[in-house]
PDB file of N, CA and C in Angstrom:
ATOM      1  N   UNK A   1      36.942 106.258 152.709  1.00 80.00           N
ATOM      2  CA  UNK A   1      37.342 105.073 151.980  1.00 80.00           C
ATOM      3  C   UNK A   1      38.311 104.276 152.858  1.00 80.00           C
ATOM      4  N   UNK A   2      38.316 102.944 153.043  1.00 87.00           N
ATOM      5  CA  UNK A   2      39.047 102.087 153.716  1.00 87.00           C
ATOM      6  C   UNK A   2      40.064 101.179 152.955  1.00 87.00           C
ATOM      7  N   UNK A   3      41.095 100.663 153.120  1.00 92.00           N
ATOM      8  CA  UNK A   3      42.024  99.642 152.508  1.00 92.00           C
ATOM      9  C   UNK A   3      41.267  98.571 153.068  1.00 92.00           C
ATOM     10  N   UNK A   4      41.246  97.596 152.015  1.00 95.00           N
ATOM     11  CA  UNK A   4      41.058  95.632 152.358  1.00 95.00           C
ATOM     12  C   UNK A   4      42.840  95.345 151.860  1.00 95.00           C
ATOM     13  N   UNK A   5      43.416  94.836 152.589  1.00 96.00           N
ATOM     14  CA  UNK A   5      44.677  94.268 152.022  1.00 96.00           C
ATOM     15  C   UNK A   5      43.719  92.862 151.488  1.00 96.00           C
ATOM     16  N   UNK A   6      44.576  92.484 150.198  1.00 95.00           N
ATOM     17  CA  UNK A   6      44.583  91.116 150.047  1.00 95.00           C
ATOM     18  C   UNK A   6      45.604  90.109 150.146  1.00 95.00           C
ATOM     19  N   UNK A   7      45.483  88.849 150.232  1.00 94.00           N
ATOM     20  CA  UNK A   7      46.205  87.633 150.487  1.00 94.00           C
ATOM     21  C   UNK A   7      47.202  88.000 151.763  1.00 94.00           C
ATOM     22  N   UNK A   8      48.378  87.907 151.469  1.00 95.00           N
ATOM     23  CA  UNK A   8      49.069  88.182 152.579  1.00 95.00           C
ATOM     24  C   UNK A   8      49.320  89.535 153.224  1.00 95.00           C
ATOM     25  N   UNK A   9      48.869  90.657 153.049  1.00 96.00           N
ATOM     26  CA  UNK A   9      49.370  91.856 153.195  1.00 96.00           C
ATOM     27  C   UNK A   9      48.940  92.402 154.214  1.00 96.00           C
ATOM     28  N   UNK A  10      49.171  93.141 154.547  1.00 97.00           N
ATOM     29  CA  UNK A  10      49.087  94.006 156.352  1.00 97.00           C
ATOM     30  C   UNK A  10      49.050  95.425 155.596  1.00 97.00           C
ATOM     31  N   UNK A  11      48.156  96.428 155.873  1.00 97.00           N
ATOM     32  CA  UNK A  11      47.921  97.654 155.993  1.00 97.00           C
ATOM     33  C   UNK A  11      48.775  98.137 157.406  1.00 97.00           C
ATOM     34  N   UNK A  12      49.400  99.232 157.296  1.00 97.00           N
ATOM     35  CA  UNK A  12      50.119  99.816 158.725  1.00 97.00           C
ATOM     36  C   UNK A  12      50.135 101.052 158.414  1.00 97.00           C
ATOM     37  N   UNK A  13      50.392 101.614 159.549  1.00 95.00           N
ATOM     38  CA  UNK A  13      50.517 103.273 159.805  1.00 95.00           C
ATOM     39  C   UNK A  13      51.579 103.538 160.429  1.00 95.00           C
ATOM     40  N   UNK A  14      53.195 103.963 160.081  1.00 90.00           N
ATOM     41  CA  UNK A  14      54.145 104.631 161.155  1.00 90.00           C
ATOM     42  C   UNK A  14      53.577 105.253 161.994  1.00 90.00           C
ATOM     43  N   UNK A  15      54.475 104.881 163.069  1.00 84.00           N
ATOM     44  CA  UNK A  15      54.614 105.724 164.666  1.00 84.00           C
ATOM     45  C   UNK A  15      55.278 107.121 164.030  1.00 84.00           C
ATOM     46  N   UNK A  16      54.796 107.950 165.082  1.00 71.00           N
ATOM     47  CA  UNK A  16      55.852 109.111 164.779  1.00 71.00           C
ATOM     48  C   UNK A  16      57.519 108.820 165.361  1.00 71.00           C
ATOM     49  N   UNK A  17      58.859 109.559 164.866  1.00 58.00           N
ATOM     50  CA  UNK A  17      59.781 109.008 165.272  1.00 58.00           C
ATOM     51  C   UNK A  17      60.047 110.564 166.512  1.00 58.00           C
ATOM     52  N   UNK A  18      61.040 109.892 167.461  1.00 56.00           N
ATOM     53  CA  UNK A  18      61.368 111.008 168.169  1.00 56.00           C
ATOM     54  C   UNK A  18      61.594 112.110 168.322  1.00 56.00           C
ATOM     55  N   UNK A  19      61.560 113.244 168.656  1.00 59.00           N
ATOM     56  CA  UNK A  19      62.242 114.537 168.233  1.00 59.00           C
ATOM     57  C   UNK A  19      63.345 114.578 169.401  1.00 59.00           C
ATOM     58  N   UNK A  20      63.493 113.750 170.454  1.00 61.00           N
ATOM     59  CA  UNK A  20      64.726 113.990 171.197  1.00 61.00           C
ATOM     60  C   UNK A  20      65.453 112.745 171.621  1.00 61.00           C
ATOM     61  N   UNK A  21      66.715 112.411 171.512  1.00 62.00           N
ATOM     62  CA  UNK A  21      66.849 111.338 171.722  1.00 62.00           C
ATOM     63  C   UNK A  21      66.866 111.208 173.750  1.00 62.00           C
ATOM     64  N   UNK A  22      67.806 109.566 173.850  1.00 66.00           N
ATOM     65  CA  UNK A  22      67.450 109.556 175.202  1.00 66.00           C
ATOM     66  C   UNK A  22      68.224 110.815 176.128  1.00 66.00           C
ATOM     67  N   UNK A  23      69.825 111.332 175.732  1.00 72.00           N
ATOM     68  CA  UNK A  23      70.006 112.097 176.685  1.00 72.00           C
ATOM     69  C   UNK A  23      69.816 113.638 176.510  1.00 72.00           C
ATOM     70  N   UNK A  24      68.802 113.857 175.826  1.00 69.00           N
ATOM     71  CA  UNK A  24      67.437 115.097 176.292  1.00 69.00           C
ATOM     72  C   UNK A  24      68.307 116.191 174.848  1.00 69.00           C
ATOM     73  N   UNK A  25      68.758 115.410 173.910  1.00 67.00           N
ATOM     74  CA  UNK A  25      68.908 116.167 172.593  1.00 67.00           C
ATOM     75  C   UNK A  25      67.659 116.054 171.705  1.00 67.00           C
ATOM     76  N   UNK A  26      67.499 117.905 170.922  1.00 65.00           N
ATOM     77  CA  UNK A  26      66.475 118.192 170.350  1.00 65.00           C
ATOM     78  C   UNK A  26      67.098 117.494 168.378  1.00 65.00           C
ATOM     79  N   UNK A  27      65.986 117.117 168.143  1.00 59.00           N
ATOM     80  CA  UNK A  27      67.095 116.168 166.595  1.00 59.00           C
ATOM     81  C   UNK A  27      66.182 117.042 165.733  1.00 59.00           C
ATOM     82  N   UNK A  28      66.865 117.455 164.647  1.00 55.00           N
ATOM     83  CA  UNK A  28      66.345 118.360 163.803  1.00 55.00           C
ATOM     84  C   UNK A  28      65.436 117.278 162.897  1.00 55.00           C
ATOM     85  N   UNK A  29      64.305 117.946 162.029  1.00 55.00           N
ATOM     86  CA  UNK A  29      63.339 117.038 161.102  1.00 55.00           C
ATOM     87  C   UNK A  29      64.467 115.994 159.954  1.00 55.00           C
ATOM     88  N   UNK A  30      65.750 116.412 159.917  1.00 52.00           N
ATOM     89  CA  UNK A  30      65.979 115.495 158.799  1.00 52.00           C
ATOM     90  C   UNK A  30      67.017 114.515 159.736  1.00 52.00           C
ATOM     91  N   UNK A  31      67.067 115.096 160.875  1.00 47.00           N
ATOM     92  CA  UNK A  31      68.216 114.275 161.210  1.00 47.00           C
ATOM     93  C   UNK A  31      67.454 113.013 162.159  1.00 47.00           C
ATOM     94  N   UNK A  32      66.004 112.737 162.230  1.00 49.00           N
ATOM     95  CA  UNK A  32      65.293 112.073 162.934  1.00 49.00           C
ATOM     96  C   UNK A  32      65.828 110.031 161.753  1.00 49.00           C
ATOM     97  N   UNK A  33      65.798 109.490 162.488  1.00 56.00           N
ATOM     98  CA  UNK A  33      65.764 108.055 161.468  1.00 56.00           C
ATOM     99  C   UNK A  33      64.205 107.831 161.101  1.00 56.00           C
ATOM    100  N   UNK A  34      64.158 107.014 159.721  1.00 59.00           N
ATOM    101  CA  UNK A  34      62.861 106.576 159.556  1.00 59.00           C
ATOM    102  C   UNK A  34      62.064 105.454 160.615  1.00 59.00           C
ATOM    103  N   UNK A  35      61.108 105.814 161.329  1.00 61.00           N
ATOM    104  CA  UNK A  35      60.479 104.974 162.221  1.00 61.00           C
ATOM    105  C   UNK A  35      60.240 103.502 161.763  1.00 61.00           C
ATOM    106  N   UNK A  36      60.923 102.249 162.457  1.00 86.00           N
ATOM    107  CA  UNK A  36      60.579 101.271 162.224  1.00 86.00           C
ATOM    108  C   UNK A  36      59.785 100.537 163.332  1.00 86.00           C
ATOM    109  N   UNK A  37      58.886 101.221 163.760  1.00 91.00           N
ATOM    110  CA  UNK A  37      57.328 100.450 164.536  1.00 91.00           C
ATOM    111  C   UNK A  37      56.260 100.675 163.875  1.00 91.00           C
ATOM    112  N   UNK A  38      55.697 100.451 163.618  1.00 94.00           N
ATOM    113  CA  UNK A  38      53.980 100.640 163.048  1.00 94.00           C
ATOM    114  C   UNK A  38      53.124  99.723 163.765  1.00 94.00           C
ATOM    115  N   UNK A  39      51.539 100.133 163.687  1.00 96.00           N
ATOM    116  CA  UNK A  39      50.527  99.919 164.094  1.00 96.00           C
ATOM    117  C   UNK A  39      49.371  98.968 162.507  1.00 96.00           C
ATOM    118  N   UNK A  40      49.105  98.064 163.543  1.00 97.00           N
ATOM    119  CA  UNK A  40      48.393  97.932 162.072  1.00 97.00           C
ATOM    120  C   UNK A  40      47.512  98.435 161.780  1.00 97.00           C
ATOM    121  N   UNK A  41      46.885  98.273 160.837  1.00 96.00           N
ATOM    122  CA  UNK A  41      45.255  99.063 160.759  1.00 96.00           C
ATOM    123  C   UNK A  41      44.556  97.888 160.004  1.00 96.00           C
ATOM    124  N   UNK A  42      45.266  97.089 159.079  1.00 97.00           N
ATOM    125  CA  UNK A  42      44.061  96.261 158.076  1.00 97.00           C
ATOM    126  C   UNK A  42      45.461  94.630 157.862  1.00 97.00           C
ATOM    127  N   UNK A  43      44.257  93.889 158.153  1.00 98.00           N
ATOM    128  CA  UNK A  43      44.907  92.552 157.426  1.00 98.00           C
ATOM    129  C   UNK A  43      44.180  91.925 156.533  1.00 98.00           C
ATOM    130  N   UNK A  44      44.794  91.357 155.252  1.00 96.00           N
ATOM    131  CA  UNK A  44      44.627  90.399 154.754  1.00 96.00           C
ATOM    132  C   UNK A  44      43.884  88.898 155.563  1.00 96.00           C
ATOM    133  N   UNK A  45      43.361  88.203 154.536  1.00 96.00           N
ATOM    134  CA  UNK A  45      42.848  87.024 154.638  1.00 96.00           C
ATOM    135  C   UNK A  45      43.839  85.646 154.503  1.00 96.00           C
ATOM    136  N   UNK A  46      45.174  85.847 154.277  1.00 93.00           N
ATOM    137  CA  UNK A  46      46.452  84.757 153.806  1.00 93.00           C
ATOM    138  C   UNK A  46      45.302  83.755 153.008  1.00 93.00           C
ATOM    139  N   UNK A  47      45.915  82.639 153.026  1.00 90.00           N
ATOM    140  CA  UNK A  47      45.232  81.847 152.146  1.00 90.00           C
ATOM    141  C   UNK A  47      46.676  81.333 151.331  1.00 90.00           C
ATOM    142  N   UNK A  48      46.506  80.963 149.983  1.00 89.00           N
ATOM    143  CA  UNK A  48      47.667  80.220 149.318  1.00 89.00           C
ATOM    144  C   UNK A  48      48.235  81.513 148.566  1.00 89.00           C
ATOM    145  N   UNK A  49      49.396  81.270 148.768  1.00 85.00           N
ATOM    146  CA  UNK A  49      50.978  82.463 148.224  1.00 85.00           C
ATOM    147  C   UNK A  49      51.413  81.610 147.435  1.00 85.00           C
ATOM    148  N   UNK A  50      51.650  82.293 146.682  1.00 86.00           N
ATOM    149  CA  UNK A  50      52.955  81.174 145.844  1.00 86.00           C
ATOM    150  C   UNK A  50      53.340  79.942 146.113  1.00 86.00           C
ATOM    151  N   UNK A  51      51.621  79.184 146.093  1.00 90.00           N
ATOM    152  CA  UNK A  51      51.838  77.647 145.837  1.00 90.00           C
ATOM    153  C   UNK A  51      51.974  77.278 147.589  1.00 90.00           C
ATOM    154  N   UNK A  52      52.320  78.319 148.396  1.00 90.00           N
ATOM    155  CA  UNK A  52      52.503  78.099 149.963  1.00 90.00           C
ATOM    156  C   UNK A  52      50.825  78.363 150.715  1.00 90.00           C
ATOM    157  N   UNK A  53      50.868  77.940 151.590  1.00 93.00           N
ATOM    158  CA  UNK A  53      49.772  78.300 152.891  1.00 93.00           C
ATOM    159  C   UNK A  53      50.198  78.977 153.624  1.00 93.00           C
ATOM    160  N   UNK A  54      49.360  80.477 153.888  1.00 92.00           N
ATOM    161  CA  UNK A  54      49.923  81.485 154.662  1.00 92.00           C
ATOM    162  C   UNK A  54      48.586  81.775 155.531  1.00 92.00           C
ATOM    163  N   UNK A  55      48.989  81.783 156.982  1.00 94.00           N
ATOM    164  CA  UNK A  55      48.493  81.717 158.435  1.00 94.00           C
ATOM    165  C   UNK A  55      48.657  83.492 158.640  1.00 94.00           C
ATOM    166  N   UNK A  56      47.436  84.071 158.802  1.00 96.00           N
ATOM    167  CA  UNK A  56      48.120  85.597 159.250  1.00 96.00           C
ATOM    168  C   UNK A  56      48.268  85.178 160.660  1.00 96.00           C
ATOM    169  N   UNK A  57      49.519  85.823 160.797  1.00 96.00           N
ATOM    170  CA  UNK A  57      49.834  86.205 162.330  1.00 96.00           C
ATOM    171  C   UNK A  57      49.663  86.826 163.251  1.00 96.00           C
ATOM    172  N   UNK A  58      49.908  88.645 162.310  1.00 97.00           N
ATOM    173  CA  UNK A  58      49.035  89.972 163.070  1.00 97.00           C
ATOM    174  C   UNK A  58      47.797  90.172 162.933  1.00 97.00           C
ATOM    175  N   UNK A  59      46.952  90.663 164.126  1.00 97.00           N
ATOM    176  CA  UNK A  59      46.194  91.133 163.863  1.00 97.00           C
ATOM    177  C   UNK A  59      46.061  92.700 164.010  1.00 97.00           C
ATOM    178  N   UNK A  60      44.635  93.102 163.724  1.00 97.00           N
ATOM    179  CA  UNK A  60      44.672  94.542 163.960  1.00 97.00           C
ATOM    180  C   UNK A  60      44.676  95.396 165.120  1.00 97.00           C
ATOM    181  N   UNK A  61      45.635  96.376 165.481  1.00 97.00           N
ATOM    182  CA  UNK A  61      46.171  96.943 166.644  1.00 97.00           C
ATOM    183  C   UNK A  61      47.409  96.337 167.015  1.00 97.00           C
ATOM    184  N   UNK A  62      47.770  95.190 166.786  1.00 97.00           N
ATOM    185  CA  UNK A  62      49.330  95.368 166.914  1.00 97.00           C
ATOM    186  C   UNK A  62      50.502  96.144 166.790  1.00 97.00           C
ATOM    187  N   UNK A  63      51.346  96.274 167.364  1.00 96.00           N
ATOM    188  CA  UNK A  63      52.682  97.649 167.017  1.00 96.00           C
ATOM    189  C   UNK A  63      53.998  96.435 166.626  1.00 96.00           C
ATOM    190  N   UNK A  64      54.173  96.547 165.349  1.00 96.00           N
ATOM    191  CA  UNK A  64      54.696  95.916 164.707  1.00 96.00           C
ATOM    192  C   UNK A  64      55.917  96.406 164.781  1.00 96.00           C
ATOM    193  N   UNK A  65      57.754  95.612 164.518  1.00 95.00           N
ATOM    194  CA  UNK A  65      58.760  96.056 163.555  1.00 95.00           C
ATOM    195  C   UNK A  65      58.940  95.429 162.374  1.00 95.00           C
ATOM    196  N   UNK A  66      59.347  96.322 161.769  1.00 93.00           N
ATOM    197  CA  UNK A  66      59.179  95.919 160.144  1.00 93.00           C
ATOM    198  C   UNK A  66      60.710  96.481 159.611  1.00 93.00           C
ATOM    199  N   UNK A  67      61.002  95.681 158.604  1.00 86.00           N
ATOM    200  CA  UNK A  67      61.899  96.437 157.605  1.00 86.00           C
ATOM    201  C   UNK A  67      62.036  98.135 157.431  1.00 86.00           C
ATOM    202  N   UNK A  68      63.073  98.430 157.363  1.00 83.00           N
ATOM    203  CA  UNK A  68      63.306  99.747 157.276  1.00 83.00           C
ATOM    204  C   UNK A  68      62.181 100.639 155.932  1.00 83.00           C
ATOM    205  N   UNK A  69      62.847  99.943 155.068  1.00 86.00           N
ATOM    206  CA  UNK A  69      62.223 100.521 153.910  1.00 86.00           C
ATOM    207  C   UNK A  69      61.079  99.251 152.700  1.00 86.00           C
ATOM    208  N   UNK A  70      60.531  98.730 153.358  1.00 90.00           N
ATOM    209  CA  UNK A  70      59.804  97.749 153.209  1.00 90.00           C
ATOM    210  C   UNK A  70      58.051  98.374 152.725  1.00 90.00           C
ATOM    211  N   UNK A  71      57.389  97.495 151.702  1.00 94.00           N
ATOM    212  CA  UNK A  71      56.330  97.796 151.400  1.00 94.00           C
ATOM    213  C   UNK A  71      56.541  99.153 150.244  1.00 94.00           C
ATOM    214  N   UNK A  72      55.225  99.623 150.425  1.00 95.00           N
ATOM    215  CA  UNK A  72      54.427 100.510 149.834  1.00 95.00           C
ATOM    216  C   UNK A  72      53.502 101.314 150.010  1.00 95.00           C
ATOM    217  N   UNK A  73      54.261 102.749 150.519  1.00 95.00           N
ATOM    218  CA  UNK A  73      53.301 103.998 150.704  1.00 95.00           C
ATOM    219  C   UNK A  73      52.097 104.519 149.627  1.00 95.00           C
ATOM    220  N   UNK A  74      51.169 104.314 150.606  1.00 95.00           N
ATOM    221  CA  UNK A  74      49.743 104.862 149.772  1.00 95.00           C
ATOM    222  C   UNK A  74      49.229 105.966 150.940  1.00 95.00           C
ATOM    223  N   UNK A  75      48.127 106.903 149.762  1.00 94.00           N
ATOM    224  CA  UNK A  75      47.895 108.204 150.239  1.00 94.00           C
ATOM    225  C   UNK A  75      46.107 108.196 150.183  1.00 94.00           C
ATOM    226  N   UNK A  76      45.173 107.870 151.402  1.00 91.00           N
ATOM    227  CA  UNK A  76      43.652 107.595 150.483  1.00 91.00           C
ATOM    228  C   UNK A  76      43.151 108.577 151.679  1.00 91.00           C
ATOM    229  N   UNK A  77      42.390 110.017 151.239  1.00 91.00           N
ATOM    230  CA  UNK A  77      41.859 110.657 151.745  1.00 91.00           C
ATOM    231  C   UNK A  77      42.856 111.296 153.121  1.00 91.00           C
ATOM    232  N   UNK A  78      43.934 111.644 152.379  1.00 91.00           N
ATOM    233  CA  UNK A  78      44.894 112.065 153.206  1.00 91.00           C
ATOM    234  C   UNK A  78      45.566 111.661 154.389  1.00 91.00           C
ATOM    235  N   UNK A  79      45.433 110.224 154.372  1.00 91.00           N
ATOM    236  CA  UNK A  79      46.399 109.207 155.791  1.00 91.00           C
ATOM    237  C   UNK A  79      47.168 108.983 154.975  1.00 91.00           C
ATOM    238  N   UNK A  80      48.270 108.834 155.353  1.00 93.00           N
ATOM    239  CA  UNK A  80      49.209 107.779 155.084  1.00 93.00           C
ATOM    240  C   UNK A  80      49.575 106.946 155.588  1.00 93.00           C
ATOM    241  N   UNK A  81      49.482 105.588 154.852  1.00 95.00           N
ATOM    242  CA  UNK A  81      49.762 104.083 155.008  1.00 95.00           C
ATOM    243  C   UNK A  81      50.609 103.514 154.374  1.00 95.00           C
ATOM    244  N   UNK A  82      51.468 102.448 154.785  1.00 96.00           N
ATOM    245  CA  UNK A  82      52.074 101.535 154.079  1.00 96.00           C
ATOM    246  C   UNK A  82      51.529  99.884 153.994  1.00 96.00           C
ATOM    247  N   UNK A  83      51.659  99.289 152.724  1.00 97.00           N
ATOM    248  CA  UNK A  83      51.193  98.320 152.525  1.00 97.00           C
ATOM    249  C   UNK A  83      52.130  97.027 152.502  1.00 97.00           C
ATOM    250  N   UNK A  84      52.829  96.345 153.240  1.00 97.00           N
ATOM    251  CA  UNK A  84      53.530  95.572 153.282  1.00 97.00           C
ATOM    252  C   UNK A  84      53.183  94.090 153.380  1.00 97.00           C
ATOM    253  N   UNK A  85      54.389  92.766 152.956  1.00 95.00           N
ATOM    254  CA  UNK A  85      53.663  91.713 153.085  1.00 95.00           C
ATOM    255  C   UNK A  85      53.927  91.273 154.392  1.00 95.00           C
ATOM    256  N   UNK A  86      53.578  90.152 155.200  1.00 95.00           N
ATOM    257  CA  UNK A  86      53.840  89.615 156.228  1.00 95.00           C
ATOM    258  C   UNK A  86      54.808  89.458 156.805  1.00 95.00           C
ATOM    259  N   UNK A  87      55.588  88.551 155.171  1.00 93.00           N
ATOM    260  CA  UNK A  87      56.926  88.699 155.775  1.00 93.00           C
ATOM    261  C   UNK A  87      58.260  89.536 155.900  1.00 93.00           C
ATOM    262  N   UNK A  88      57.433  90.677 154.966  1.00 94.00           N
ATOM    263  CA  UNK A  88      58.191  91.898 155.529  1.00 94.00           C
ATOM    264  C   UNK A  88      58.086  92.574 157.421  1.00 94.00           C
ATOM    265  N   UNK A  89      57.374  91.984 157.602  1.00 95.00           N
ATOM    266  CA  UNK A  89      57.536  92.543 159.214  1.00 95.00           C
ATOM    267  C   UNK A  89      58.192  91.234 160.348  1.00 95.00           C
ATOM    268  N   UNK A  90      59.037  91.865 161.123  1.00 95.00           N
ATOM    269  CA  UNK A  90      60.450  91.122 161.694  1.00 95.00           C
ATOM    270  C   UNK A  90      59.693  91.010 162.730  1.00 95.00           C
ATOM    271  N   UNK A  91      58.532  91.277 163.676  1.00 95.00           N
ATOM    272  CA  UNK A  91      58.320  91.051 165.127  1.00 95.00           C
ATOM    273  C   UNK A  91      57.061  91.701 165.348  1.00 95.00           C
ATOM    274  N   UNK A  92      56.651  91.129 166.436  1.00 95.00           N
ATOM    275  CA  UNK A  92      55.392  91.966 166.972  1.00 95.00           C
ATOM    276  C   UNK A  92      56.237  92.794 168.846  1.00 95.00           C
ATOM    277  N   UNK A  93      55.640  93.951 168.475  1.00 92.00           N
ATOM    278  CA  UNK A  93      56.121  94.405 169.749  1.00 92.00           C
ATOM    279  C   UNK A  93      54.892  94.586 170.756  1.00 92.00           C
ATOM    280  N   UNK A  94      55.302  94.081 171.829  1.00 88.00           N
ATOM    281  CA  UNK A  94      54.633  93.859 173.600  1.00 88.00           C
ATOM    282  C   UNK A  94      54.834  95.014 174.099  1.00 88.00           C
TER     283      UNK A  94
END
């Protein structure tokens, strides 16, 4: 089964976050931060938002930053994804 986001929304998948930081410390599972890069996997069609015209920006395969705790985790055939809107994500990363 696949996600279609609609109107403005971006389907994404977290990166995994580090297990060591840069000067070669091992970080225990809780002490890791929540990963703020993701990948996309699915975009929306934008179209009219709330009376606005919305241009998608990302497309699919981009490695996005996004809000910390932004969107909405969904679980379909055991991936996990988050479903966020556009303008919940702060940048595209190069």
């Amino acid at each position: 089964m696949t996600i279609k986001p609609l109107a403005d929304r971006v389907v994404i998948k977290m990166t995994e976050a580090e297990d060591t930081t840069k000067s070669g410390i091992i970080l225990a599972g809780n002490a890791k931060e929540k990963p703020q890069v993701a990948e996309v996997v699915a975009v929306g069609p934008g179209g009219m938002v709330e009376g606005k015209e919305v241009v998608m920006e990302v497309k699919v395969g981009d490695k996005v930053l996004i809000n910390k705790y932004a969107g909405t985790e969904v679980k379909v055939d055991g991936e996990e994804s988050i479903i966020v809107r556009q303008s919940d994500i702060l940048a595209i990363v190069e």
